[in-house]
CSV table of C-alpha atoms in Angstrom, one decimal:
chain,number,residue,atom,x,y,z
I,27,UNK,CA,-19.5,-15.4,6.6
I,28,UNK,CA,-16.5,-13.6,7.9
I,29,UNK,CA,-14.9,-10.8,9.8
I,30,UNK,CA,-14.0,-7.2,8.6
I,31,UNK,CA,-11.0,-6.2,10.6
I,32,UNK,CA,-9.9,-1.9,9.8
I,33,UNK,CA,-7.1,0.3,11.1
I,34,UNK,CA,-6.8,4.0,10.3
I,35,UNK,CA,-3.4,5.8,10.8
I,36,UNK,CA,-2.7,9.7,10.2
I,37,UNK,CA,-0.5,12.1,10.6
I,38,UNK,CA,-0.9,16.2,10.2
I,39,UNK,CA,2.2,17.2,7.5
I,40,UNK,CA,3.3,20.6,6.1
I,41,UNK,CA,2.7,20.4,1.9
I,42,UNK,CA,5.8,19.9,0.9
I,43,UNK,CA,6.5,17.1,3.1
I,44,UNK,CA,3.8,15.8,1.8
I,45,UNK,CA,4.5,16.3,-1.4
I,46,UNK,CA,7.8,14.7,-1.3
I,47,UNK,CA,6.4,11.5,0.9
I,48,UNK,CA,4.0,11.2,-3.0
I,49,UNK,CA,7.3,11.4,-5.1
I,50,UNK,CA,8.7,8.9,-3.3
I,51,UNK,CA,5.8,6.4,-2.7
I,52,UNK,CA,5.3,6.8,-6.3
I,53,UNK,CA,9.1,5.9,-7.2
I,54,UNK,CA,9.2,2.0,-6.7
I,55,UNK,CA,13.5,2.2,-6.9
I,56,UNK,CA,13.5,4.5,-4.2
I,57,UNK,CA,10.9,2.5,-2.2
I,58,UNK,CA,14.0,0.3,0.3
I,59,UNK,CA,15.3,3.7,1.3
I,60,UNK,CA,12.3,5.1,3.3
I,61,UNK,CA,10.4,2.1,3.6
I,62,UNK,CA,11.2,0.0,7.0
I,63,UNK,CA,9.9,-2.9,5.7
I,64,UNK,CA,11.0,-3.4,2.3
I,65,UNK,CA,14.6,-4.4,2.1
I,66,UNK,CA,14.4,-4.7,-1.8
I,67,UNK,CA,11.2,-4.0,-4.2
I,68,UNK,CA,10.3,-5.7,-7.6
I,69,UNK,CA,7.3,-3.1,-9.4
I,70,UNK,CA,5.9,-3.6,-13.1
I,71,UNK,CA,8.1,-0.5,-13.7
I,72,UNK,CA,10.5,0.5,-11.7
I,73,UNK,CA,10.3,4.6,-11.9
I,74,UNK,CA,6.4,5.3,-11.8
I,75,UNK,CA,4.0,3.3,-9.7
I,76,UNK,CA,0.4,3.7,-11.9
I,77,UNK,CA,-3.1,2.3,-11.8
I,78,UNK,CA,-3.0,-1.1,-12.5
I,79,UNK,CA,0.8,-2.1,-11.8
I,80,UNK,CA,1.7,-5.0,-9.7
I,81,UNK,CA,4.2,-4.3,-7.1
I,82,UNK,CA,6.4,-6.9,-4.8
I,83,UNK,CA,8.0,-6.3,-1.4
I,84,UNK,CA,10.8,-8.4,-0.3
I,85,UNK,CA,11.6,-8.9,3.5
I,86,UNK,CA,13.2,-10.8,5.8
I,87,UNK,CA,11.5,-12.2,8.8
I,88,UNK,CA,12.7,-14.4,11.6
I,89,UNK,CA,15.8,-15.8,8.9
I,90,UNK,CA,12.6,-16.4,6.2
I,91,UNK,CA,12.0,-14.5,2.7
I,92,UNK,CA,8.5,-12.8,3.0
I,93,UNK,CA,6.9,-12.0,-0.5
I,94,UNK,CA,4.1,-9.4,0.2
I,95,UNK,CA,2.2,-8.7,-3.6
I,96,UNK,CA,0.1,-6.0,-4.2
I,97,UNK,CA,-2.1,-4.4,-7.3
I,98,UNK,CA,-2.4,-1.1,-7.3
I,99,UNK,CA,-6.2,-0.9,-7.7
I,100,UNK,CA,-6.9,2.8,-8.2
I,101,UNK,CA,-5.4,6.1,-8.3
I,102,UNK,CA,-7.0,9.3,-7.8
I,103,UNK,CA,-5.6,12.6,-7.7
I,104,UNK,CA,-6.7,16.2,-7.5
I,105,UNK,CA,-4.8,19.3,-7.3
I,106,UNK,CA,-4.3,19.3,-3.4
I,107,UNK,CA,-4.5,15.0,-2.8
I,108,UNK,CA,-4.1,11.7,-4.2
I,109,UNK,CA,-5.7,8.6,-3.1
I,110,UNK,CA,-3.7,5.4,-3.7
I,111,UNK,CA,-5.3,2.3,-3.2
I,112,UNK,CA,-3.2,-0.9,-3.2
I,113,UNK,CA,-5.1,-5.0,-3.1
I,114,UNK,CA,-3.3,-7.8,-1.4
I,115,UNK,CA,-2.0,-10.2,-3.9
I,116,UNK,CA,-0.8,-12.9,-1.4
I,117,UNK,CA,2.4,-13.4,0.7
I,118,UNK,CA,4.4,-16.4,0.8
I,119,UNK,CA,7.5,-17.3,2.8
I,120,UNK,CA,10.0,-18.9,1.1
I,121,UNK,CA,8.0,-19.1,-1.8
I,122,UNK,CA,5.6,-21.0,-0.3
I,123,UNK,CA,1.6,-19.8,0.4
I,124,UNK,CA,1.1,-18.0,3.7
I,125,UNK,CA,-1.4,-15.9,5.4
I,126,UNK,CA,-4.5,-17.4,3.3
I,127,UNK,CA,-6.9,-16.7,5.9
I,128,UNK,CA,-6.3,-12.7,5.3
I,129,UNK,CA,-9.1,-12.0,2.1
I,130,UNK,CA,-9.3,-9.1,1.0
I,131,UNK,CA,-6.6,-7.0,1.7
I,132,UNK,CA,-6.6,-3.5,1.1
I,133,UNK,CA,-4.3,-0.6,2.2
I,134,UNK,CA,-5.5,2.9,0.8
I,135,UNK,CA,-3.0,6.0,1.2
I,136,UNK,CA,-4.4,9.4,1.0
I,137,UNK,CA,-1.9,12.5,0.7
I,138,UNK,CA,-3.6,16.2,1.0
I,139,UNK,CA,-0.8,18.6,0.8
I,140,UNK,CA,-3.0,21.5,1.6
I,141,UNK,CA,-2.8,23.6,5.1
I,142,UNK,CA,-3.7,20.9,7.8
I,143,UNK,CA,-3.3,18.3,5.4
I,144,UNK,CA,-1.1,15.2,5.9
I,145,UNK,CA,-1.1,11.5,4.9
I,146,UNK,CA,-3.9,9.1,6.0
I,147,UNK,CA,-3.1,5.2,5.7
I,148,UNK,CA,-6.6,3.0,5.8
I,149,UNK,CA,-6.1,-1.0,6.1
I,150,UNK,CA,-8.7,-3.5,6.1
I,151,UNK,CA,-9.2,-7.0,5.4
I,152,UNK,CA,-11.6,-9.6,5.8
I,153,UNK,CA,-11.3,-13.2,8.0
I,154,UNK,CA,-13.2,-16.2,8.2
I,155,UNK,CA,-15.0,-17.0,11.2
I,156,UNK,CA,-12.4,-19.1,12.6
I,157,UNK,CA,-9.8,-17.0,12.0
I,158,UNK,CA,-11.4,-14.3,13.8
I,159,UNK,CA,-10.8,-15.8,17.1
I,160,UNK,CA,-7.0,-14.6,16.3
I,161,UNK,CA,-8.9,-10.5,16.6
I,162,UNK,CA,-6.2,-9.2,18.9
I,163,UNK,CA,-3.1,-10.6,16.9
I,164,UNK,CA,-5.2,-9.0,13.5
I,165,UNK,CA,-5.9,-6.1,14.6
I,166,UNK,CA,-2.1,-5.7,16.0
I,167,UNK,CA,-0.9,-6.7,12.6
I,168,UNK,CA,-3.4,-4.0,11.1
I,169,UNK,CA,-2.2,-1.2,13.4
I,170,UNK,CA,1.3,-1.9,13.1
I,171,UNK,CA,0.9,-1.9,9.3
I,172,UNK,CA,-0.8,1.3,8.9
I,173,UNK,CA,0.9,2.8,11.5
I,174,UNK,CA,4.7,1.8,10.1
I,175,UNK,CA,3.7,2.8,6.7
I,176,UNK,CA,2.3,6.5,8.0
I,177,UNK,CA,5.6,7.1,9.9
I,178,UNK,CA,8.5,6.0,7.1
I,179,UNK,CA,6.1,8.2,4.9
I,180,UNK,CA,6.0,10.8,7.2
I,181,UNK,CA,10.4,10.3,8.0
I,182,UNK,CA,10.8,11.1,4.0
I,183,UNK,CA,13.7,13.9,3.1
């Protein structure tokens, strides 16, 4: 049995900023000029990001290629929000296997461009027993995740 580690980030927006921080989450080309972390982007197409689409973001860390894959595992959308949720695929560095010991990984993005609304990023994941002994560096790594994602959102012109 393992550990569930969580991190919730938000960020109070006017509507149209958060309508333009959707447009541009939803545009995998345009994702390495808002994005911090992405320095390039590979997505099953590269104009629309839709249920069911694989995406891969490509940084560099410490002189290494990181891979980060994700699915994106469900859309939902209404006529003031939409929910995207994205699934951890794996990471590798240098096209090897890393960060096995994260299952699990999930990152859901809500957007409600509505008075008061605002973008909401959610992380989880879940750890083995042993790995859980590493709780402050994983829940560091969760933070900074959610957090990074919720501000280049939030940074969008």
């Amino acid at each position: 049995m393992g550990r569930k580690f969580t991190h919730t980030s938000r960020k109070q927006l006017p509507p149209e900023q958060v309508k333009k921080s959707i447009e541009a989450f939803r545009n995998p080309s345009n994702w390495p000029d808002w994005n911090t972390s992405a320095k390039s982007m590979l997505a099953t197409k590269p104009e629309s990001i839709d249920e069911g689409d694989h995406i891969a973001i490509f940084q560099i860390i410490k002189g290494s290629l990181i891979e980060t894959k994700w699915l994106v595992k469900s859309i939902r959308e209404g006529e003031f929000f939409c929910e995207i949720e994205l699934l951890g695929e794996g990471q590798s560095r240098n096209e090897r296997p890393i960060a096995k010991g994260l299952k699990n990984l999930q990152i859901s993005i809500t957007f409600l461009h509505e008075k008061e609304g605002g973008i909401e990023v959610h992380a989880s994941c879940e750890v083995s027993l042993i790995l859980s002994l590493f709780s402050k560096q994983i829940n560091t790594f969760m933070r900074k995740q959610s957090d990074q994602l919720v501000t280049d959102l939030s940074n969008i012109d």
